[in-house]
Amino acid sequence: MPRFFTSLRFRLFILALVAFLPALGLILFISREQHDDAALRARQDVLRVAGEAARTERRLVNEAKKDLADFQQVFSDLATGTSAECDTIANVILALYPSYASISVAGVNGSQVCSAPAGAGLPTYRDQPDFRQTIALKTFVIGGYGLSTPSGKLALTVSAPLLNSSGQVARVVFAGIDMSWLPSVVEQEALPKDSTLTLLSAGGVVLARHPSPEEWTGKTIPAPGITDAISKGLSDFTVETRSIDGVNRIYGFSRMQGVPSNASAFVAAGIPSSVAFAEANSVRNRSLVALIIIALAIFAIAWFGSELFVLRPARALRDAAQRLASGETSSRVTMRGGASEFRSAADTFDTMASELEARQKKLEDAAAELRAANESLEQRVAERTGELQMQVGLTASANSILRSTLDATEDAILVYDPRGVTLALNERLRELFPGGSAPGALVDQSFEASTASMGRVFDNASRAVAEINASLNDGARTFKQALFTKPPVREFELFSTPVHTRDGLLIGRLVAFRDMTKERELERMKSEFVSMVSHELRTPLTIIKGYNEFLLDGDAGPINEKQTRYLGEVQKSTHQLISLVNDLLDTQQIEAGKVTLKSARLDLRGSLDAVARSFAPVLEKKRQRLALDIPAILPKVWADEHRLTQVLTNLISNAHKYTPEGGVITLRAARAGGMMRVAVQDSGIGM
């Protein structure tokens, strides 16, 4: 690649060129918008002209329909008149109505009776569709376009019947509407030079054209897209195409509204594309020329300016840097001209060279010191190597201790890193997962390899594996899950917790499997024992309570005051023992999950008042006050009255016990959404 294309000057030129691209894009964008606006205006103009021509033709057809109705009255007396009389009337009508190119009358056999001017029309109309349709329908009929003889003018033929006294068709009058007004539309609408107005048949044959009608009439337009649109009966559409005279034009097409669909004709107004886009193209060309001139001027300025202000100072800096790189630390920059940034860079370079020169001197002095220190460093490296070897030995010893500790525990243990790779495990896993890989073989293996045996041992292992896998990167979550082996069934407790370094860095996750079978069996035996003892104690206590009440009531004879006091203490202790037995039974039921509630609609206000009244004597002894923060009206609630009273009694009893004399205990009740919230607060110690 030539050196110029990698030089700074070339890059500056590329930068300037890139800076001109937005301006070029803006010019092209504006030019395109102007081109589109010009095309839109041209399409609107040609559609307006074509539409005006179609409306004029429609108006003339409507007028012709009225005129022929008048002609019927004029010719009615000549339904059986002579040809000479008919010629006279036809010439008078043609003179009075200049909008017609010809007037002719035919008999019911199709032969011509008269015409004006002489020789106009056909010798016979018998095979003409409009003639047959006029006789059959007895009404006004629109024929088609053709050249009127002998004038040679383009005309639209219309016809109407002449009826005799019995209402039968006696003759048919034909009129040719003169279409020579078409060229005047171009002048009236002030279309630009070289604009055209063309009348086309449904097959695309030119019926009339302005200008040069004699040159193009009878020829077919060479544009299939236009002929297809005309043959489908489309109207009011535009197209830009090459005309039959080789000129590109924008055409607007409208279907002549007065012609029946079976004889459709279209009028096309065309404006040369060069004329329509002349102004837009001129603005674009002038803008591009101005942009090129400005670009050349800026490139010339950039060429000489870059040499003076950029390249020359840059070369001075480069030469000085090369001398400095070759070891000439006394090299300095000689700057002539250049921007202030280059002068600042030169000053900085000179300062850097001075510092390098000073540092080189210091480096030479330091080299001697470094050689002297190298011997001391080698000695330190040898000492450090010995320390590292000792640490490696300690690490191996610590790993051995960790392995022995893991193997000594009764739990089966796995330790994973956050990626799920097994870091450590113990021999207890071999007993828990028999038939699997040896524990040592699972170290550094994937999570799936270490958990493959869990599905063979536990019935519900899939959820546990998913929980462990999901928590590998969780540094806070700790969870437990019960697992049950396949028959014979044993119960294990899975415990999972994150493992951190002293600095709080997440190492991984510890997973332990603890055999809970014996522990659960002991809990079951304990519950059964408590239940049995509680029931066995309740019977004698009930008997003692009953007989003690008999003694207190005097059923066994009178008792003195001292005996009454002793029996009261016995009764009090009996109540306490029965309460303890009931608490034991409640605890056992709670642990077994068998507590049942007898819920019903409950008057909460009445229950709270009853509990408060039951504590009045007890609170009075310690001069404590029970404050009720309860609304006057409370809604009914759905609850177990016995259990509710039991809970409130325990809470208020606890508050009474730990609140000093003169203290306050508050019982509150308030709505909490769709629930009722009841709370006990005291001014004593504790919670």
XYZ file of C-alpha atoms in Angstrom:
687
model
C 0.000 0.000 0.000
C 1.454 3.459 -0.923
C 2.735 5.408 2.080
C 0.408 8.337 1.333
C -2.678 6.247 2.164
C -1.321 5.549 5.672
C -0.166 9.111 6.313
C -1.735 11.618 8.703
C -2.540 13.959 5.780
C -4.604 11.256 4.056
C -6.469 10.586 7.294
C -7.201 14.302 7.648
C -8.608 14.268 4.094
C -10.762 11.244 4.962
C -12.003 13.057 8.085
C -12.900 16.131 6.003
C -14.624 13.916 3.444
C -16.630 12.216 6.174
C -17.609 15.655 7.476
C -19.099 16.430 4.028
C -21.129 13.234 3.843
C -23.981 14.586 6.057
C -24.180 17.696 3.849
C -24.280 15.510 0.740
C -26.942 13.314 2.308
C -28.991 16.383 3.277
C -28.803 17.763 -0.277
C -29.845 14.430 -1.757
C -32.665 14.100 0.802
C -33.992 17.614 0.068
C -33.636 16.957 -3.659
C -35.640 13.746 -3.301
C -38.359 15.558 -1.341
C -38.520 18.287 -4.017
C -38.624 15.605 -6.726
C -41.528 13.867 -4.923
C -43.366 17.200 -4.493
C -42.907 17.975 -8.207
C -44.183 14.504 -9.129
C -47.205 14.990 -6.858
C -48.018 18.370 -8.416
C -47.618 16.945 -11.923
C -49.926 13.995 -11.109
C -52.485 16.378 -9.650
C -52.298 18.550 -12.783
C -52.700 15.682 -15.273
C -55.545 14.134 -13.259
C -57.257 17.538 -13.120
C -56.938 18.023 -16.885
C -58.047 14.465 -17.672
C -60.952 14.783 -15.255
C -61.974 18.106 -16.783
C -61.979 16.525 -20.255
C -64.092 13.600 -18.972
C -66.542 15.992 -17.298
C -66.819 18.082 -20.494
C -67.561 14.955 -22.515
C -70.201 13.928 -19.955
C -71.806 17.364 -20.115
C -71.954 17.242 -23.945
C -73.545 13.769 -23.824
C -76.203 14.986 -21.394
C -76.873 17.994 -23.605
C -77.078 15.698 -26.635
C -79.678 13.566 -24.861
C -81.852 16.659 -24.363
C -81.152 17.895 -27.905
C -82.188 14.604 -29.496
C -85.391 14.699 -27.486
C -86.011 18.123 -29.110
C -84.953 16.741 -32.505
C -87.599 14.008 -32.134
C -90.298 16.682 -32.065
C -88.779 18.409 -35.108
C -88.480 15.180 -37.114
C -91.782 13.730 -35.869
C -93.694 15.237 -38.751
C -91.149 13.746 -41.155
C -91.400 10.208 -39.855
C -92.517 9.395 -43.378
C -91.193 12.527 -45.117
C -89.010 12.709 -48.217
C -85.199 12.693 -48.191
C -85.101 16.275 -49.485
C -87.238 17.534 -46.592
C -85.112 15.526 -44.163
C -81.854 17.018 -45.596
C -83.224 20.530 -45.166
C -84.122 20.006 -41.510
C -80.773 18.236 -40.775
C -78.781 21.149 -42.287
C -80.827 23.697 -40.268
C -80.185 21.775 -37.035
C -76.450 21.440 -37.809
C -76.231 25.201 -38.378
C -78.072 25.946 -35.103
C -76.035 23.447 -33.039
C -72.303 23.877 -33.826
C -71.358 21.326 -31.152
C -72.303 18.532 -33.575
C -70.084 17.358 -36.413
C -72.948 15.639 -38.291
C -76.706 14.872 -38.259
C -78.207 11.890 -40.080
C -81.493 9.936 -40.202
C -81.893 6.208 -41.053
C -84.947 4.106 -41.798
C -85.924 1.005 -39.862
C -84.210 -1.111 -42.538
C -80.908 0.681 -41.761
C -80.624 2.696 -44.985
C -79.727 6.373 -44.724
C -82.627 8.796 -45.384
C -80.719 12.087 -45.053
C -77.545 13.625 -43.605
C -75.881 16.956 -42.918
C -73.410 17.773 -44.184
C -73.980 15.829 -47.353
C -72.280 12.457 -47.309
C -72.117 12.254 -43.504
C -72.917 8.977 -41.765
C -73.084 5.495 -43.290
C -74.959 4.208 -46.352
C -76.544 1.608 -44.088
C -76.764 1.293 -40.291
C -78.271 -2.166 -40.272
C -75.184 -3.882 -38.706
C -74.425 -1.123 -36.192
C -74.991 -2.189 -32.506
C -76.251 1.258 -31.473
C -78.806 1.221 -34.354
C -80.211 -2.173 -33.320
C -80.215 -1.149 -29.632
C -82.121 2.083 -30.386
C -84.856 0.196 -32.274
C -85.068 -2.556 -29.633
C -85.158 -0.242 -26.572
C -86.845 2.782 -28.204
C -84.584 5.095 -26.172
C -81.515 7.310 -26.311
C -78.329 5.277 -27.017
C -74.651 6.274 -26.879
C -72.565 4.686 -29.617
C -68.816 5.033 -29.944
C -66.044 7.273 -31.199
C -65.199 7.590 -34.876
C -64.251 10.006 -37.652
C -67.149 11.990 -39.037
C -67.422 12.085 -42.819
C -66.794 14.109 -44.877
C -65.241 16.593 -42.333
C -62.880 13.975 -40.879
C -63.505 15.275 -37.350
C -63.480 12.947 -34.352
C -67.044 12.539 -33.090
C -69.004 10.575 -30.482
C -72.136 9.068 -32.053
C -75.480 9.203 -30.189
C -78.904 8.089 -31.490
C -82.604 8.326 -30.642
C -85.773 6.779 -32.203
C -88.473 8.647 -34.206
C -91.823 7.089 -33.278
C -95.002 7.097 -35.418
C -98.493 7.671 -34.109
C -98.808 4.031 -32.999
C -95.610 4.253 -30.905
C -93.492 2.165 -33.276
C -90.015 3.186 -34.449
C -90.303 4.786 -37.890
C -86.810 6.197 -38.235
C -83.618 6.687 -36.153
C -81.833 10.038 -35.866
C -78.023 10.007 -35.379
C -75.861 12.901 -34.128
C -72.058 13.041 -34.023
C -70.831 15.127 -31.042
C -67.812 17.105 -32.246
C -64.718 16.197 -30.139
C -62.445 18.819 -31.674
C -62.656 20.744 -28.366
C -60.128 18.359 -26.790
C -56.981 20.390 -27.746
C -58.483 23.524 -26.175
C -58.386 21.838 -22.758
C -54.563 21.906 -22.845
C -54.596 25.663 -23.498
C -57.324 26.361 -20.923
C -55.521 24.438 -18.176
C -52.178 26.087 -19.077
C -50.185 22.864 -19.252
C -46.427 23.246 -19.884
C -44.784 22.952 -23.263
C -44.796 19.501 -24.965
C -47.799 18.402 -22.868
C -50.254 16.063 -24.623
C -53.929 15.144 -24.425
C -54.816 11.742 -25.889
C -58.122 9.937 -26.348
C -57.682 6.141 -26.209
C -59.980 3.224 -26.870
C -60.283 0.348 -24.402
C -57.689 -1.540 -26.434
C -55.141 1.276 -26.194
C -55.654 2.571 -29.750
C -55.186 6.330 -30.141
C -58.508 7.892 -31.211
C -57.310 11.498 -31.023
C -54.192 13.281 -29.810
C -53.001 16.798 -29.309
C -50.646 17.815 -30.772
C -49.994 16.041 -34.125
C -53.263 14.063 -34.323
C -52.669 13.006 -37.908
C -49.324 11.387 -36.976
C -50.526 9.229 -34.061
C -54.252 8.557 -34.597
C -54.919 4.846 -35.096
C -51.665 3.702 -33.456
C -51.519 1.564 -30.296
C -49.599 2.785 -27.232
C -46.588 0.499 -26.491
C -47.016 0.364 -22.680
C -48.609 -2.960 -21.497
C -49.151 -1.596 -17.975
C -51.325 1.217 -19.339
C -53.280 -1.017 -21.704
C -53.915 -3.545 -18.910
C -55.263 -0.791 -16.628
C -57.480 0.567 -19.426
C -58.787 -2.882 -20.327
C -59.803 -3.446 -16.674
C -61.841 -0.217 -16.694
C -59.672 1.578 -14.133
C -60.031 5.336 -13.895
C -58.289 8.298 -12.284
C -54.832 6.731 -12.138
C -51.390 8.091 -13.000
C -48.265 6.517 -14.452
C -44.841 7.714 -15.571
C -43.760 6.013 -18.800
C -42.270 6.560 -22.234
C -44.863 7.844 -24.737
C -45.313 6.652 -28.289
C -43.223 9.649 -29.419
C -40.277 8.485 -27.233
C -40.660 11.219 -24.556
C -40.944 10.312 -20.861
C -44.148 11.801 -19.467
C -46.321 11.660 -16.368
C -49.836 10.655 -17.484
C -53.176 10.994 -15.742
C -55.993 8.751 -17.025
C -59.761 9.247 -16.661
C -62.504 7.167 -18.249
C -64.879 9.149 -20.460
C -68.018 9.156 -18.318
C -70.564 9.443 -21.099
C -69.525 6.295 -22.960
C -71.092 2.921 -22.081
C -68.811 0.288 -20.601
C -68.852 -1.806 -23.771
C -67.383 1.128 -25.758
C -65.112 2.636 -23.084
C -62.704 5.389 -24.012
C -60.086 7.069 -21.858
C -58.575 10.511 -21.914
C -54.920 10.813 -20.895
C -53.203 14.113 -20.080
C -49.403 13.977 -20.123
C -46.687 16.357 -18.855
C -43.012 15.740 -19.873
C -40.986 14.411 -16.931
C -38.129 16.747 -17.804
C -40.464 19.743 -17.457
C -42.111 18.456 -14.244
C -38.766 17.856 -12.525
C -36.828 20.707 -14.108
C -36.893 22.987 -11.062
C -36.082 20.186 -8.587
C -33.195 18.946 -10.760
C -31.875 22.483 -11.161
C -31.864 23.092 -7.390
C -30.142 19.745 -6.824
C -27.454 20.401 -9.433
C -26.747 23.907 -8.130
C -26.464 22.570 -4.568
C -24.095 19.781 -5.607
C -21.898 22.196 -7.581
C -21.754 24.559 -4.585
C -20.879 21.660 -2.271
C -18.105 20.460 -4.597
C -16.634 23.968 -4.829
C -16.692 24.353 -1.036
C -15.183 20.867 -0.607
C -12.343 21.629 -3.038
C -11.610 24.896 -1.247
C -11.554 23.208 2.147
C -9.380 20.356 0.826
C -6.899 22.907 -0.537
C -6.819 24.741 2.784
C -6.469 21.433 4.607
C -3.568 20.395 2.330
C -1.433 23.462 3.035
C -2.726 23.988 6.594
C -1.969 20.411 7.587
C 1.605 20.835 6.317
C 2.159 24.052 8.247
C 0.244 23.387 11.466
C 0.214 19.583 11.784
C 2.678 17.630 9.655
C 5.758 19.823 10.137
C 5.446 19.942 13.966
C 4.564 16.213 13.985
C 7.737 15.401 11.994
C 9.801 17.459 14.430
C 8.356 15.493 17.345
C 8.905 12.185 15.471
C 12.572 12.942 14.689
C 13.264 13.943 18.288
C 11.517 10.789 19.558
C 13.607 8.595 17.226
C 16.824 10.203 18.498
C 15.639 9.689 22.061
C 14.739 6.043 21.337
C 18.252 5.447 19.948
C 19.664 6.497 23.332
C 20.415 10.150 22.659
C 18.895 11.515 25.889
C 20.184 15.014 25.095
C 17.784 15.212 22.104
C 15.408 18.227 22.115
C 12.598 19.387 19.805
C 13.176 22.324 17.436
C 9.648 23.707 16.837
C 8.895 26.227 14.079
C 5.249 27.171 13.807
C 2.530 24.680 14.651
C -0.525 24.868 16.850
C -0.287 25.622 20.539
C -1.018 21.947 21.284
C 2.135 20.933 19.371
C 4.201 23.577 21.148
C 2.852 22.296 24.447
C 3.703 18.739 23.370
C 7.214 19.878 22.399
C 7.722 21.485 25.801
C 6.446 18.327 27.464
C 8.776 16.209 25.319
C 11.768 18.351 26.242
C 10.811 18.084 29.926
C 10.450 14.312 29.544
C 13.844 14.073 27.816
C 15.449 16.025 30.643
C 13.845 13.768 33.211
C 14.908 10.666 31.264
C 18.451 11.961 31.156
C 18.383 12.496 34.911
C 16.749 9.125 35.519
C 19.316 7.371 33.344
C 21.990 8.737 35.616
C 20.030 7.549 38.629
C 19.518 4.130 37.032
C 23.240 3.735 36.500
C 23.795 4.582 40.155
C 21.006 2.228 41.193
C 22.384 -0.641 39.092
C 25.344 -0.963 41.405
C 23.062 -0.953 44.412
C 20.843 -3.578 42.736
C 23.755 -5.908 42.133
C 24.702 -5.579 45.788
C 21.134 -6.258 46.877
C 20.788 -9.276 44.565
C 22.885 -11.465 46.836
C 20.716 -10.518 49.831
C 17.567 -11.247 47.776
C 18.752 -14.736 46.859
C 19.266 -15.491 50.529
C 15.747 -14.253 51.352
C 14.266 -16.384 48.547
C 15.889 -19.471 50.003
C 14.481 -18.642 53.439
C 11.004 -18.002 52.022
C 11.099 -21.287 50.094
C 11.707 -23.129 53.344
C 8.754 -21.337 54.969
C 6.470 -22.241 52.045
C 7.496 -25.889 52.256
C 6.601 -25.822 55.934
C 3.199 -24.247 55.144
C 2.548 -26.937 52.528
C 3.199 -29.563 55.170
C 0.858 -27.806 57.604
C -1.828 -27.597 54.883
C -1.535 -31.314 54.212
C -1.788 -31.968 57.950
C -4.884 -29.708 58.172
C -6.493 -31.578 55.284
C -5.784 -34.861 57.052
C -7.372 -33.525 60.242
C -10.404 -32.278 58.280
C -10.768 -35.688 56.618
C -10.509 -37.477 59.978
C -13.039 -35.088 61.534
C -15.532 -35.616 58.705
C -15.086 -39.389 58.909
C -15.586 -39.345 62.704
C -19.030 -37.746 62.577
C -22.200 -39.833 62.481
C -23.682 -37.678 59.712
C -23.064 -38.265 56.006
C -21.512 -35.008 54.725
C -20.955 -33.470 51.274
C -19.367 -30.055 50.553
C -19.939 -28.375 47.145
C -18.436 -25.256 45.628
C -20.837 -22.662 44.074
C -20.523 -24.434 40.686
C -21.718 -27.762 42.139
C -18.277 -29.451 42.107
C -17.706 -31.777 45.106
C -14.996 -30.363 47.414
C -15.121 -32.853 50.309
C -17.116 -35.791 51.728
C -16.766 -38.524 54.371
C -16.818 -42.320 54.628
C -20.319 -42.263 56.157
C -21.650 -41.747 52.607
C -20.591 -45.310 51.661
C -22.915 -46.687 54.379
C -25.762 -44.362 53.367
C -25.394 -44.949 49.608
C -24.098 -48.532 49.220
C -23.118 -49.653 45.757
C -22.122 -46.174 44.613
C -18.716 -44.681 43.858
C -16.094 -44.566 46.568
C -16.106 -41.218 48.434
C -12.596 -40.376 47.243
C -13.630 -40.905 43.607
C -16.396 -38.260 43.899
C -14.052 -35.371 44.810
C -13.816 -32.804 41.980
C -16.810 -34.468 40.280
C -19.996 -32.723 39.111
C -23.136 -32.220 41.178
C -24.998 -34.878 39.164
C -22.308 -37.501 39.879
C -22.551 -37.048 43.675
C -26.370 -37.076 43.763
C -26.935 -39.988 41.375
C -27.381 -42.499 44.247
C -29.941 -40.404 46.156
C -32.779 -41.442 43.843
C -32.024 -45.113 44.476
C -32.046 -44.694 48.292
C -34.769 -42.108 49.006
C -38.386 -42.054 47.830
C -38.556 -38.229 47.787
C -35.028 -37.366 46.654
C -35.880 -35.305 43.558
C -37.154 -32.284 45.502
C -34.115 -32.332 47.821
C -31.695 -32.473 44.865
C -33.501 -29.549 43.195
C -33.414 -27.501 46.445
C -29.664 -28.097 46.911
C -28.865 -27.296 43.269
C -30.913 -24.070 43.395
C -29.117 -22.867 46.563
C -25.478 -23.475 45.508
C -24.857 -19.744 44.931
C -27.037 -18.593 47.861
C -24.827 -17.326 50.677
C -27.625 -16.858 53.224
C -30.211 -19.623 52.886
C -30.206 -22.567 55.353
C -32.880 -25.251 55.182
C -33.876 -28.724 56.410
C -35.922 -31.436 54.749
C -37.115 -34.867 55.873
C -36.152 -37.784 53.606
C -37.497 -41.347 53.790
C -35.676 -44.381 52.431
C -37.305 -47.140 50.481
C -38.383 -50.208 52.551
C -37.249 -50.914 55.171
C -38.189 -47.256 55.858
C -35.707 -45.067 57.733
C -36.072 -41.341 58.308
C -33.225 -38.933 57.576
C -32.999 -35.178 58.068
C -31.218 -33.287 55.259
C -29.498 -30.116 56.528
C -28.057 -27.587 54.030
C -26.142 -24.414 54.943
C -23.688 -22.044 53.167
C -19.965 -22.138 54.058
C -17.967 -18.865 54.238
C -14.356 -17.885 54.848
C -13.416 -15.621 57.742
C -13.661 -12.703 55.329
C -17.261 -13.638 54.432
C -16.396 -15.098 50.998
C -18.795 -17.886 49.923
C -16.835 -21.155 49.579
C -19.767 -23.389 48.815
C -22.503 -25.334 50.574
C -22.423 -28.098 53.217
C -25.041 -30.841 52.965
C -25.465 -33.289 55.878
C -27.686 -36.397 56.111
C -28.596 -37.327 59.727
C -30.337 -40.617 60.581
C -33.380 -39.596 62.667
C -34.997 -43.062 62.863
C -33.996 -43.833 66.492
C -34.630 -40.242 67.599
C -38.121 -40.264 66.111
C -38.792 -43.631 67.783
C -37.701 -42.197 71.156
C -39.963 -39.185 70.641
C -42.874 -41.505 69.886
C -42.167 -43.591 73.029
C -41.890 -40.398 75.091
C -45.230 -39.149 73.802
C -46.875 -42.486 74.544
C -45.345 -42.509 78.037
C -46.508 -38.962 78.773
C -49.986 -39.784 77.510
C -50.151 -42.948 79.623
C -48.845 -41.268 82.793
C -51.188 -38.299 82.319
C -54.229 -40.528 82.017
C -53.121 -42.725 84.913
C -52.602 -39.666 87.156
C -55.877 -37.985 86.211
C -58.049 -40.812 87.698
C -56.612 -40.854 91.279
C -56.406 -37.060 91.318
C -60.070 -36.817 90.390
C -60.926 -39.256 93.227
C -58.777 -37.306 95.722
C -60.430 -34.045 94.635
C -63.907 -35.565 95.058
C -63.295 -37.019 98.516
C -61.580 -33.835 99.634
C -64.675 -31.846 98.592
C -66.851 -34.304 100.631
C -64.679 -33.612 103.697
C -64.819 -29.851 103.157
C -68.611 -30.019 102.796
C -68.885 -31.933 106.158
C -70.310 -35.094 104.643
C -67.995 -37.194 106.861
C -68.753 -35.196 109.965
C -67.885 -31.761 111.292
C -64.286 -30.473 110.939
C -62.538 -27.712 112.822
C -60.918 -24.591 111.417
C -57.441 -26.087 111.309
C -58.688 -29.173 109.445
C -60.538 -26.900 107.019
C -57.333 -24.973 106.348
C -55.351 -28.183 105.751
C -58.036 -29.618 103.476
C -58.086 -26.309 101.512
C -54.359 -26.625 100.880
C -54.897 -30.223 99.744
C -57.695 -29.058 97.400
C -55.473 -26.295 96.003
C -52.620 -28.702 95.362
C -55.029 -31.161 93.751
C -56.225 -28.440 91.328
C -52.614 -27.615 90.470
C -51.799 -31.287 89.781
C -54.910 -31.667 87.590
C -53.917 -28.484 85.690
C -50.395 -29.860 85.175
C -51.791 -33.163 83.887
C -54.076 -31.274 81.497
C -51.117 -29.186 80.285
C -49.128 -32.380 79.666
C -52.009 -33.807 77.631
C -52.372 -30.567 75.668
C -48.623 -30.523 74.944
C -48.726 -34.114 73.787
C -51.685 -33.378 71.490
C -49.983 -30.290 70.067
C -46.811 -32.252 69.278
C -48.901 -34.989 67.675
C -50.896 -32.424 65.690
C -54.178 -33.710 67.108
C -55.539 -30.563 68.780
C -59.174 -30.066 67.733
C -61.077 -26.813 67.954
C -64.805 -26.649 68.643
C -65.475 -23.388 66.818
C -68.814 -21.574 66.901
C -70.203 -18.037 66.655
C -68.932 -16.312 69.782
C -69.728 -13.043 71.561
C -66.132 -11.796 71.886
C -67.086 -8.890 74.137
C -68.803 -11.218 76.615
C -65.844 -13.628 76.696
C -63.341 -10.790 77.307
C -65.494 -9.343 80.111
C -65.834 -12.786 81.739
C -62.039 -13.316 81.744
C -61.485 -9.809 83.144
C -64.010 -10.394 85.973
C -62.381 -13.728 86.921
C -59.047 -11.956 87.571
C -60.527 -9.095 89.664
C -59.839 -10.711 93.116
C -56.313 -11.808 92.171
C -55.329 -8.395 90.793
C -56.830 -6.593 93.789
C -54.412 -8.365 96.187
C -51.392 -6.790 94.360
C -53.233 -3.506 93.829
C -52.921 -4.009 90.047
C -55.339 -2.449 87.590
C -56.777 -4.235 84.529
C -57.532 -1.617 81.834
C -59.937 -2.578 79.029
C -59.279 -0.963 75.633
C -62.282 -2.579 73.934
C -64.952 -0.960 71.695
C -68.481 -0.952 73.129
C -69.735 -3.118 70.248
C -67.704 -5.970 68.824
C -68.799 -8.226 65.958
C -69.418 -11.935 66.437
C -66.364 -14.128 65.835
C -65.847 -17.755 64.852
C -63.715 -19.363 67.598
C -63.382 -22.066 70.281
C -64.545 -20.309 73.478
C -62.743 -22.753 75.799
C -59.377 -22.436 74.013
C -59.749 -18.648 73.710
C -60.430 -18.358 77.452
C -57.461 -20.653 78.144
C -55.078 -18.507 76.050
C -56.265 -15.217 77.576
C -56.073 -16.676 81.094
C -52.459 -17.768 80.504
C -51.474 -14.366 79.094
C -53.126 -12.338 81.889
C -51.804 -14.734 84.541
C -48.270 -14.263 83.193
C -48.718 -10.478 83.139
C -50.025 -10.575 86.736
C -47.027 -12.622 87.874
C -44.362 -10.315 86.405
C -46.026 -6.941 86.989
C -45.134 -5.267 90.325
C -47.713 -3.951 92.784
C -49.557 -0.909 91.509
C -48.840 -1.870 87.880
C -51.231 -1.760 84.928
C -52.317 -4.626 82.669
C -54.141 -3.669 79.452
C -56.507 -5.925 77.501
C -57.114 -4.660 73.932
C -59.351 -5.746 71.034
C -59.567 -4.176 67.557
C -60.369 -5.043 63.946
C -57.491 -6.219 61.724
C -58.930 -6.558 58.237
C -61.377 -9.472 58.297
C -60.054 -10.661 61.680
C -60.152 -9.494 65.337
C -56.843 -8.812 67.074
C -56.735 -9.348 70.890
C -53.611 -8.277 72.827
C -52.407 -8.215 76.459
C -49.852 -5.589 77.544
C -48.332 -5.045 81.004
C -45.970 -2.584 82.692
C -43.849 -5.299 84.302
C -40.521 -6.909 83.436
C -39.900 -9.425 80.707
C -41.585 -9.476 77.283
